[in-house]
CSV table of C-alpha atoms in Angstrom, one decimal:
chain,number,residue,atom,x,y,z
A,26,MET,CA,2.7,-10.9,-13.8
A,27,LYS,CA,2.0,-12.1,-10.1
A,28,GLY,CA,5.5,-10.9,-9.1
A,29,PHE,CA,4.6,-7.4,-9.6
A,30,TRP,CA,1.8,-7.3,-7.3
A,31,ILE,CA,2.5,-6.1,-3.7
A,32,SER,CA,0.5,-8.0,-1.3
A,33,THR,CA,-1.6,-5.5,0.9
A,34,ALA,CA,-2.3,-6.6,4.5
A,35,ALA,CA,-6.0,-7.1,5.1
A,36,LEU,CA,-7.5,-4.1,6.8
A,37,ALA,CA,-10.0,-4.5,9.8
A,38,LEU,CA,-11.6,-1.4,10.9
A,39,ALA,CA,-14.0,-1.7,14.0
A,40,GLY,CA,-15.3,0.5,16.7
A,41,CYS,CA,-17.5,0.1,19.8
A,42,ALA,CA,-19.7,2.1,22.2
A,43,THR,CA,-20.7,1.6,25.7
A,44,ALA,CA,-24.1,2.4,27.1
A,45,TYR,CA,-25.5,2.3,30.6
A,46,ASP,CA,-29.1,1.6,31.8
A,47,ALA,CA,-29.4,4.6,33.9
A,48,ALA,CA,-28.4,7.1,31.0
A,49,PRO,CA,-29.7,7.9,27.7
A,50,VAL,CA,-27.7,6.5,24.9
A,51,PRO,CA,-25.8,9.1,23.0
A,52,GLU,CA,-26.0,9.1,19.1
A,53,VAL,CA,-22.5,7.6,17.8
A,54,ALA,CA,-21.1,7.4,14.6
A,55,ALA,CA,-21.3,3.9,13.0
A,56,ALA,CA,-18.0,2.2,12.8
A,57,PRO,CA,-16.5,2.1,9.0
A,58,PRO,CA,-17.1,-1.3,7.2
A,59,ALA,CA,-14.3,-3.8,7.2
A,60,VAL,CA,-11.7,-3.5,4.3
A,61,THR,CA,-10.0,-6.8,3.2
A,62,GLN,CA,-7.9,-7.9,0.3
A,63,SER,CA,-9.1,-9.5,-2.8
A,64,MET,CA,-6.8,-11.4,-5.2
A,65,PRO,CA,-8.0,-13.6,-8.2
A,66,GLU,CA,-6.7,-17.0,-8.8
A,67,GLN,CA,-5.9,-16.1,-12.4
A,68,MET,CA,-5.3,-12.4,-13.1
A,69,ALA,CA,-6.0,-10.8,-16.4
A,70,SER,CA,-3.2,-9.6,-18.6
A,71,MET,CA,-1.9,-6.1,-18.6
A,72,ASP,CA,-0.6,-6.0,-21.9
A,73,PRO,CA,-2.1,-3.0,-23.6
A,74,SER,CA,-2.8,-4.6,-26.8
A,75,ASP,CA,-5.1,-7.0,-24.7
A,76,SER,CA,-6.6,-4.1,-22.6
A,77,ILE,CA,-10.2,-4.3,-21.8
A,78,LEU,CA,-10.6,-1.5,-24.1
A,79,PHE,CA,-10.3,-3.9,-27.0
A,80,TRP,CA,-12.2,-6.9,-25.6
A,81,SER,CA,-15.3,-8.4,-27.4
A,82,ASP,CA,-18.6,-7.5,-26.4
A,83,GLU,CA,-19.2,-10.7,-24.7
A,84,ARG,CA,-16.0,-10.7,-22.7
A,85,ARG,CA,-16.5,-7.1,-21.7
A,86,SER,CA,-19.9,-8.0,-20.3
A,87,ALA,CA,-18.7,-10.8,-18.4
A,88,ALA,CA,-16.0,-8.8,-17.0
A,89,PHE,CA,-17.8,-5.7,-16.2
A,90,ARG,CA,-19.8,-7.6,-13.5
A,91,ASP,CA,-16.9,-9.5,-12.3
A,92,MET,CA,-13.9,-7.2,-12.1
A,93,GLU,CA,-12.7,-9.0,-8.8
A,94,GLY,CA,-12.3,-12.1,-10.6
A,95,LEU,CA,-9.8,-10.7,-12.9
A,96,PHE,CA,-7.9,-8.0,-10.9
A,97,PRO,CA,-6.5,-7.6,-7.4
A,98,GLY,CA,-8.3,-5.1,-5.2
A,99,LEU,CA,-9.7,-4.1,-1.9
A,100,GLU,CA,-13.2,-5.3,-0.8
A,101,VAL,CA,-15.2,-2.8,1.4
A,102,ALA,CA,-18.0,-4.4,3.4
A,103,PRO,CA,-21.6,-2.9,3.1
A,104,ALA,CA,-22.3,0.0,5.5
A,105,ASN,CA,-23.3,-0.9,9.0
A,106,ARG,CA,-26.2,1.6,8.6
A,107,VAL,CA,-27.7,1.2,5.2
A,108,ARG,CA,-29.6,4.1,3.7
A,109,GLU,CA,-33.2,3.0,2.9
A,110,LEU,CA,-34.3,4.0,-0.7
A,111,PRO,CA,-38.1,4.0,-0.2
A,112,ARG,CA,-40.5,3.5,-3.5
A,113,ALA,CA,-41.9,6.8,-4.3
A,114,ALA,CA,-45.7,6.8,-4.3
A,115,GLY,CA,-46.2,7.9,-7.9
A,116,ALA,CA,-44.5,6.4,-10.8
A,117,LEU,CA,-43.0,8.0,-13.9
A,118,PRO,CA,-45.7,8.4,-16.6
A,119,ALA,CA,-45.8,5.3,-19.0
A,120,ASP,CA,-44.4,7.1,-22.0
A,121,VAL,CA,-41.4,8.1,-20.1
A,122,GLN,CA,-40.7,4.5,-18.7
A,123,ALA,CA,-41.0,3.3,-22.3
A,124,GLU,CA,-38.4,5.8,-23.4
A,125,ILE,CA,-36.0,4.6,-20.9
A,126,ARG,CA,-36.5,1.1,-21.8
A,127,ALA,CA,-35.9,1.7,-25.3
A,128,TYR,CA,-32.9,3.7,-24.7
A,129,MET,CA,-31.6,0.7,-22.6
A,130,ALA,CA,-32.2,-1.6,-25.1
A,131,GLN,CA,-30.5,0.5,-27.9
A,132,THR,CA,-27.4,1.3,-25.8
A,133,GLN,CA,-27.0,-2.1,-23.9
A,134,ALA,CA,-27.8,-0.7,-20.5
A,135,ALA,CA,-27.7,-3.3,-17.8
A,136,GLY,CA,-29.6,-1.0,-15.3
A,137,VAL,CA,-31.1,2.4,-14.8
A,138,MET,CA,-32.3,3.9,-11.5
A,139,ALA,CA,-33.8,7.3,-10.7
A,140,LEU,CA,-34.2,8.9,-7.3
A,141,LYS,CA,-36.5,11.9,-6.7
A,142,ASP,CA,-36.1,13.4,-3.2
A,143,GLY,CA,-34.3,10.2,-2.2
A,144,GLU,CA,-36.9,8.0,-3.3
A,145,VAL,CA,-37.0,5.5,-6.0
A,146,VAL,CA,-39.3,6.5,-9.2
A,147,PHE,CA,-37.6,4.2,-11.8
A,148,GLU,CA,-35.6,0.9,-11.4
A,149,GLU,CA,-35.0,-1.4,-14.3
A,150,TYR,CA,-32.3,-4.0,-15.3
A,151,GLY,CA,-31.3,-5.7,-18.3
A,152,LEU,CA,-28.3,-7.8,-19.7
A,153,GLY,CA,-29.1,-10.6,-17.1
A,154,PHE,CA,-27.9,-8.1,-14.5
A,155,GLY,CA,-29.8,-7.7,-11.3
A,156,ALA,CA,-30.3,-5.5,-8.1
A,157,ASP,CA,-27.7,-7.7,-5.9
A,158,ASP,CA,-25.1,-7.6,-8.6
A,159,ARG,CA,-22.3,-5.2,-9.0
A,160,TRP,CA,-20.9,-3.5,-12.1
A,161,THR,CA,-17.6,-1.6,-12.7
A,162,SER,CA,-17.6,2.2,-12.9
A,163,PHE,CA,-14.6,3.0,-15.0
A,164,SER,CA,-14.2,6.9,-14.7
A,165,VAL,CA,-17.3,7.2,-12.4
A,166,ALA,CA,-14.5,6.3,-9.9
A,167,LYS,CA,-13.0,9.9,-10.5
A,168,SER,CA,-15.8,11.6,-8.7
A,169,PHE,CA,-15.3,9.2,-5.7
A,170,THR,CA,-11.7,10.1,-5.6
A,171,SER,CA,-12.6,13.7,-5.9
A,172,THR,CA,-14.9,13.3,-2.8
A,173,LEU,CA,-12.0,11.6,-0.7
A,174,LEU,CA,-10.1,14.7,-1.7
A,175,GLY,CA,-12.6,16.8,-0.1
A,176,ALA,CA,-12.7,14.8,2.9
A,177,ALA,CA,-9.0,15.0,3.4
A,178,ILE,CA,-9.2,18.6,3.3
A,179,GLU,CA,-11.9,18.5,5.8
A,180,ASP,CA,-9.8,16.3,8.0
A,181,GLY,CA,-6.9,18.7,7.8
A,182,ALA,CA,-4.7,16.0,6.1
A,183,ILE,CA,-4.3,18.2,3.1
A,184,ASP,CA,-4.3,22.1,3.5
A,185,SER,CA,-6.2,23.2,0.4
A,186,VAL,CA,-6.5,22.6,-3.3
A,187,ASP,CA,-3.8,25.3,-3.7
A,188,THR,CA,-1.3,23.0,-1.9
A,189,PRO,CA,1.6,22.1,-4.2
A,190,VAL,CA,1.6,18.5,-5.5
A,191,THR,CA,5.3,18.2,-4.4
A,192,GLU,CA,4.6,19.0,-0.9
A,193,ILE,CA,2.6,15.6,-0.6
A,194,ILE,CA,4.4,13.6,-3.2
A,195,PRO,CA,8.2,14.8,-3.1
A,196,ALA,CA,9.1,12.1,-5.7
A,197,LEU,CA,7.1,14.3,-8.4
A,198,ALA,CA,9.8,16.9,-8.1
A,199,GLY,CA,11.7,17.5,-11.2
A,200,THR,CA,8.9,15.9,-13.3
A,201,ALA,CA,6.3,17.7,-15.6
A,202,TYR,CA,4.2,18.0,-12.4
A,203,ASP,CA,6.7,20.1,-10.5
A,204,GLY,CA,4.8,23.6,-9.8
A,205,VAL,CA,1.2,22.1,-10.2
A,206,SER,CA,-1.4,22.5,-7.4
A,207,VAL,CA,-3.7,19.8,-6.1
A,208,GLY,CA,-6.5,21.7,-7.5
A,209,GLN,CA,-4.7,21.8,-10.9
A,210,ILE,CA,-4.5,18.0,-10.7
A,211,ALA,CA,-8.1,17.8,-9.6
A,212,SER,CA,-9.5,19.9,-12.6
A,213,MET,CA,-7.1,18.5,-15.2
A,214,THR,CA,-5.4,21.7,-15.9
A,215,SER,CA,-1.9,20.7,-15.1
A,216,GLY,CA,-0.4,21.6,-18.6
A,217,VAL,CA,1.1,18.3,-19.0
A,218,ALA,CA,0.7,16.5,-22.3
A,219,TRP,CA,-1.3,13.4,-22.5
A,220,ASN,CA,-3.2,11.1,-25.0
A,221,GLU,CA,-6.4,9.5,-23.7
A,222,ASP,CA,-7.3,8.0,-27.2
A,223,TYR,CA,-9.3,4.6,-26.2
A,224,THR,CA,-8.8,3.2,-29.7
A,225,ASP,CA,-5.0,3.4,-29.6
A,226,PRO,CA,-3.0,0.6,-27.8
A,227,ASN,CA,-0.1,3.0,-27.8
A,228,SER,CA,-1.9,5.7,-25.8
A,229,ASP,CA,-0.9,6.9,-22.5
A,230,VAL,CA,-4.2,5.7,-21.0
A,231,ALA,CA,-3.6,2.2,-22.5
A,232,ARG,CA,0.0,2.0,-21.4
A,233,MET,CA,0.0,3.6,-18.0
A,234,LEU,CA,-0.9,0.6,-16.0
A,235,ALA,CA,1.2,-1.6,-17.9
A,236,ILE,CA,4.4,0.1,-17.1
A,237,ALA,CA,7.0,-1.9,-15.2
A,238,PRO,CA,6.8,-1.1,-11.5
A,239,VAL,CA,9.9,0.5,-9.6
A,240,ALA,CA,10.7,-0.8,-6.2
A,241,GLY,CA,9.3,1.8,-3.6
A,242,GLU,CA,7.6,4.0,-6.1
A,243,SER,CA,3.9,4.2,-7.2
A,244,GLN,CA,3.2,3.1,-10.6
A,245,ALA,CA,1.4,6.6,-11.2
A,246,VAL,CA,4.6,8.2,-10.4
A,247,THR,CA,6.7,6.0,-12.4
A,248,TYR,CA,4.5,6.9,-15.6
A,249,ALA,CA,4.3,10.5,-14.7
A,250,ARG,CA,8.3,10.6,-15.1
A,251,THR,CA,7.6,9.8,-18.9
A,252,LEU,CA,5.5,12.8,-19.4
A,253,GLU,CA,6.3,16.3,-20.5
A,254,ARG,CA,4.7,19.7,-20.3
A,255,GLU,CA,2.8,21.3,-23.2
A,256,ALA,CA,1.4,24.5,-21.5
A,257,PRO,CA,1.7,26.5,-18.0
A,258,ALA,CA,0.0,25.0,-15.1
A,259,GLY,CA,-3.5,26.2,-15.0
A,260,GLU,CA,-3.9,27.4,-18.6
A,261,LYS,CA,-5.0,24.2,-20.7
A,262,TRP,CA,-7.6,21.5,-19.9
A,263,VAL,CA,-6.7,18.1,-21.2
A,264,TYR,CA,-8.5,14.8,-19.8
A,265,LYS,CA,-6.0,12.6,-18.2
A,266,THR,CA,-6.9,9.5,-16.3
A,267,LEU,CA,-3.3,9.6,-14.9
A,268,GLU,CA,-4.1,12.8,-13.0
A,269,THR,CA,-6.8,10.9,-11.0
A,270,ASN,CA,-4.5,8.1,-10.3
A,271,LEU,CA,-2.1,10.8,-8.9
A,272,LEU,CA,-4.9,12.4,-7.0
A,273,GLY,CA,-5.9,9.2,-5.4
A,274,LEU,CA,-2.0,8.9,-4.5
A,275,ILE,CA,-2.1,12.2,-3.0
A,276,VAL,CA,-5.0,11.2,-0.7
A,277,GLU,CA,-3.3,8.1,0.2
A,278,GLN,CA,-0.1,9.9,1.0
A,279,ALA,CA,-1.7,12.4,2.9
A,280,THR,CA,-4.2,10.3,5.0
A,281,GLY,CA,-1.8,7.3,5.3
A,282,GLN,CA,-4.7,5.2,4.2
A,283,LEU,CA,-5.5,3.3,0.9
A,284,LEU,CA,-8.3,4.8,-1.0
A,285,ALA,CA,-10.8,1.9,-0.2
A,286,ALA,CA,-10.2,2.2,3.6
A,287,TYR,CA,-10.6,6.0,3.3
A,288,ALA,CA,-13.6,5.4,1.4
A,289,ALA,CA,-15.1,3.0,3.9
A,290,GLN,CA,-15.1,5.8,6.4
A,291,LYS,CA,-16.0,8.7,4.3
A,292,ILE,CA,-18.3,7.3,1.4
A,293,VAL,CA,-19.4,3.8,2.1
A,294,GLU,CA,-20.7,4.2,5.6
A,295,PRO,CA,-22.0,7.8,5.5
A,296,ALA,CA,-23.7,7.3,2.2
A,297,GLY,CA,-25.3,4.0,3.4
A,298,PHE,CA,-24.2,1.5,0.7
A,299,GLU,CA,-26.2,-1.7,0.7
A,300,GLY,CA,-23.7,-3.8,-1.0
A,301,GLY,CA,-20.0,-4.2,-0.9
A,302,MET,CA,-17.5,-2.1,-2.9
A,303,PHE,CA,-14.8,-3.6,-4.8
A,304,TRP,CA,-11.7,-1.0,-5.8
A,305,MET,CA,-9.0,-2.4,-7.9
A,306,GLN,CA,-5.4,-1.8,-7.4
A,307,ASP,CA,-2.3,-1.2,-9.7
A,308,LEU,CA,0.7,-3.2,-9.9
A,309,THR,CA,2.3,-1.3,-6.8
A,310,GLY,CA,-0.7,-2.2,-4.7
A,311,GLY,CA,-2.3,1.2,-4.6
A,312,ASN,CA,-5.9,1.8,-5.6
A,313,ILE,CA,-6.5,3.1,-8.9
A,314,GLY,CA,-8.0,6.6,-8.4
A,315,GLY,CA,-9.2,7.1,-11.9
A,316,CYS,CA,-11.0,3.8,-12.4
A,317,CYS,CA,-12.7,0.7,-11.6
A,318,LEU,CA,-14.6,0.5,-8.5
A,319,SER,CA,-17.6,-1.8,-8.5
A,320,LEU,CA,-21.0,-1.3,-6.9
A,321,ARG,CA,-24.6,-2.4,-7.0
A,322,LEU,CA,-26.6,0.2,-9.2
A,323,ALA,CA,-28.5,1.3,-6.1
A,324,ASP,CA,-25.1,2.1,-4.5
A,325,TYR,CA,-24.3,4.4,-7.4
A,326,ALA,CA,-27.6,6.1,-6.8
A,327,ARG,CA,-26.9,6.4,-3.2
A,328,MET,CA,-23.4,8.1,-4.0
A,329,GLY,CA,-25.4,10.7,-6.2
A,330,GLN,CA,-27.8,11.3,-3.5
A,331,PHE,CA,-24.9,11.9,-0.9
A,332,ALA,CA,-23.5,14.4,-3.2
A,333,LEU,CA,-26.8,15.9,-3.8
A,334,GLU,CA,-27.3,16.4,-0.2
A,335,GLY,CA,-23.8,18.0,0.3
A,336,GLY,CA,-22.0,15.3,2.5
A,337,GLU,CA,-22.3,17.6,5.6
A,338,GLY,CA,-19.3,16.8,8.1
A,339,ILE,CA,-17.5,14.7,5.6
A,340,VAL,CA,-16.4,17.2,3.1
A,341,PRO,CA,-16.1,21.2,3.5
A,342,ALA,CA,-19.3,23.0,3.3
A,343,GLY,CA,-20.1,23.8,-0.3
A,344,TRP,CA,-17.5,21.2,-1.7
A,345,PHE,CA,-20.0,19.4,-4.1
A,346,ALA,CA,-21.5,22.6,-5.3
A,347,ASN,CA,-18.0,23.9,-6.2
A,348,ALA,CA,-16.5,20.5,-7.3
A,349,GLY,CA,-19.6,20.0,-9.7
A,350,SER,CA,-19.3,23.4,-11.1
A,351,PRO,CA,-17.5,24.7,-14.5
A,352,LEU,CA,-14.2,25.3,-13.0
A,353,VAL,CA,-13.2,24.9,-16.5
A,354,ASP,CA,-15.7,26.3,-19.1
A,355,PHE,CA,-15.7,24.6,-22.6
A,356,GLY,CA,-17.2,27.7,-24.0
A,357,GLU,CA,-17.8,27.8,-27.8
A,358,ARG,CA,-16.5,24.3,-28.4
A,359,ALA,CA,-19.0,22.7,-26.3
A,360,PRO,CA,-21.4,25.6,-24.9
A,361,GLY,CA,-23.0,24.9,-21.3
A,362,PHE,CA,-20.4,22.2,-20.7
A,363,GLY,CA,-17.4,22.1,-18.4
A,364,TYR,CA,-15.4,20.4,-15.9
A,365,GLY,CA,-15.0,20.7,-12.1
A,366,TYR,CA,-12.9,18.7,-9.7
A,367,GLN,CA,-13.4,15.3,-11.2
A,368,TRP,CA,-17.0,15.9,-12.1
A,369,TRP,CA,-18.6,16.9,-15.4
A,370,THR,CA,-20.8,19.8,-15.9
A,371,TYR,CA,-23.7,20.2,-18.0
A,372,PRO,CA,-26.1,22.7,-19.1
A,373,GLY,CA,-28.6,24.0,-16.3
A,374,ASP,CA,-26.4,23.5,-13.3
A,375,THR,CA,-26.5,19.8,-13.6
A,376,TYR,CA,-23.4,17.7,-13.0
A,377,GLY,CA,-22.4,14.0,-13.0
A,378,ALA,CA,-19.8,11.3,-13.0
A,379,GLN,CA,-19.2,9.6,-16.1
A,380,GLY,CA,-17.1,6.6,-17.4
A,381,ILE,CA,-16.4,4.7,-20.7
A,382,PHE,CA,-18.9,2.2,-22.0
A,383,GLY,CA,-21.9,3.9,-20.6
A,384,GLN,CA,-21.5,4.4,-16.9
A,385,ALA,CA,-23.0,7.6,-15.3
A,386,ILE,CA,-24.5,9.3,-12.2
A,387,THR,CA,-26.2,12.6,-13.1
A,388,ILE,CA,-27.1,15.0,-10.4
A,389,VAL,CA,-29.9,17.6,-11.1
A,390,PRO,CA,-29.9,19.7,-7.8
A,391,GLU,CA,-32.7,22.1,-8.9
A,392,GLU,CA,-35.2,19.1,-9.1
A,393,GLU,CA,-33.5,16.9,-6.2
A,394,LEU,CA,-33.0,14.3,-8.9
A,395,VAL,CA,-30.3,11.5,-9.2
A,396,VAL,CA,-30.2,9.1,-12.1
A,397,ALA,CA,-27.6,6.2,-12.1
A,398,ILE,CA,-26.9,4.0,-15.2
A,399,VAL,CA,-24.6,1.2,-15.8
A,400,SER,CA,-24.0,-0.2,-19.4
A,401,ASN,CA,-21.7,-2.1,-21.8
A,402,TRP,CA,-21.8,0.2,-25.0
A,403,PRO,CA,-20.5,-1.5,-28.2
A,404,SER,CA,-17.7,1.2,-28.1
A,405,ALA,CA,-15.6,3.0,-25.3
A,406,THR,CA,-17.3,6.4,-26.1
A,407,SER,CA,-20.2,7.6,-28.0
A,408,SER,CA,-21.4,11.3,-28.1
A,409,ASP,CA,-24.9,10.1,-29.5
A,410,HIS,CA,-25.4,7.7,-26.5
A,411,ARG,CA,-24.0,10.2,-23.9
A,412,ALA,CA,-26.3,12.9,-25.4
A,413,GLY,CA,-29.2,10.6,-25.3
A,414,PHE,CA,-29.0,10.1,-21.8
A,415,ARG,CA,-28.8,13.6,-21.0
A,416,THR,CA,-32.0,14.1,-23.0
A,417,LEU,CA,-33.5,11.1,-21.0
A,418,VAL,CA,-32.6,12.8,-17.6
A,419,GLY,CA,-34.2,16.0,-18.9
A,420,LYS,CA,-37.5,14.2,-19.7
A,421,ILE,CA,-37.4,12.5,-16.3
A,422,ALA,CA,-37.1,15.8,-14.6
A,423,ALA,CA,-39.8,17.4,-16.6
A,424,ALA,CA,-42.1,14.4,-15.9
A,425,LEU,CA,-41.6,14.8,-12.2
A,426,ASP,CA,-41.9,18.5,-12.1
A,427,ASP,CA,-45.4,18.3,-13.7
């Protein structure tokens, strides 16, 4: 399997500023954090039947906190200017704290952090996990990739969400993605057929990263060639992790940078991450846009705070308000729920990032509230656990609004 991996040269990103004693020192942007290659000594199998989706609870728990020990990826250093997260003067009521801890025990949560107005109102850890440790994100990474799409549009590297995908990735011409726009990829309304069944080792999501690489072609494009269209572009929503992988490739092609390097400039530094970020690569060396970056719990919360505050100067004005709105409304099948540009939307103008096995960042703009959680659920998905977390966020918001 090692022969399939393309070694990515280490990236060193640095900057400097000069000041003179006789003049005031102007405010300058901090240099982006350094980005380096990470390669494990013994890589995990890419056999779909041995996918992390089907690992034992114990094996998952060890892997979720050490993905860099199993898979190649890029390491981004902490921000040069760390955003402080001060402790709020008041604490959550004891009964709400007790409910959070009970939920954590019930769902095998490794950590929960809540920020109100950018201040920590709750922080708790479990499963032997701690404040200085990292945990994987799974599809929470999708919302990071969406943010990088916004940054690429702000930078002028991509004209708009209406740009045809084939203008940026010509290799998709003649595939099921011909005629699909960047925005339709971002909202998962391409009309391309897909199976995201996490319990099926033969599903598309289980097999897409195991497909044999083709020289000179992204693994995401290689798998996209196998897919067929089932509906006109823009008319049907189907959740597809491959489309976020393609979205990541779109950003990489447009900016000329791997996602981790671009994220160092556009997320890690401006959001002020305190710990390093690891982002997995696929068999062709590109970062996996739809999955598997690893952060400290507090840095997931910082990402939520960055989105809550709008990412001024990094993404277009109103980007998060639009990306976190129900561009796809689930209607009668799930009243009040929908999907934006790689963000899930919930009742009450709340939105968030969520990943399998219980990872999430939930943002409540009206209450200036961010709640981040990392977990090792016994199963990849659980509607009960997900609903329980939304209820918990609602109780936190209500308690802080009193």
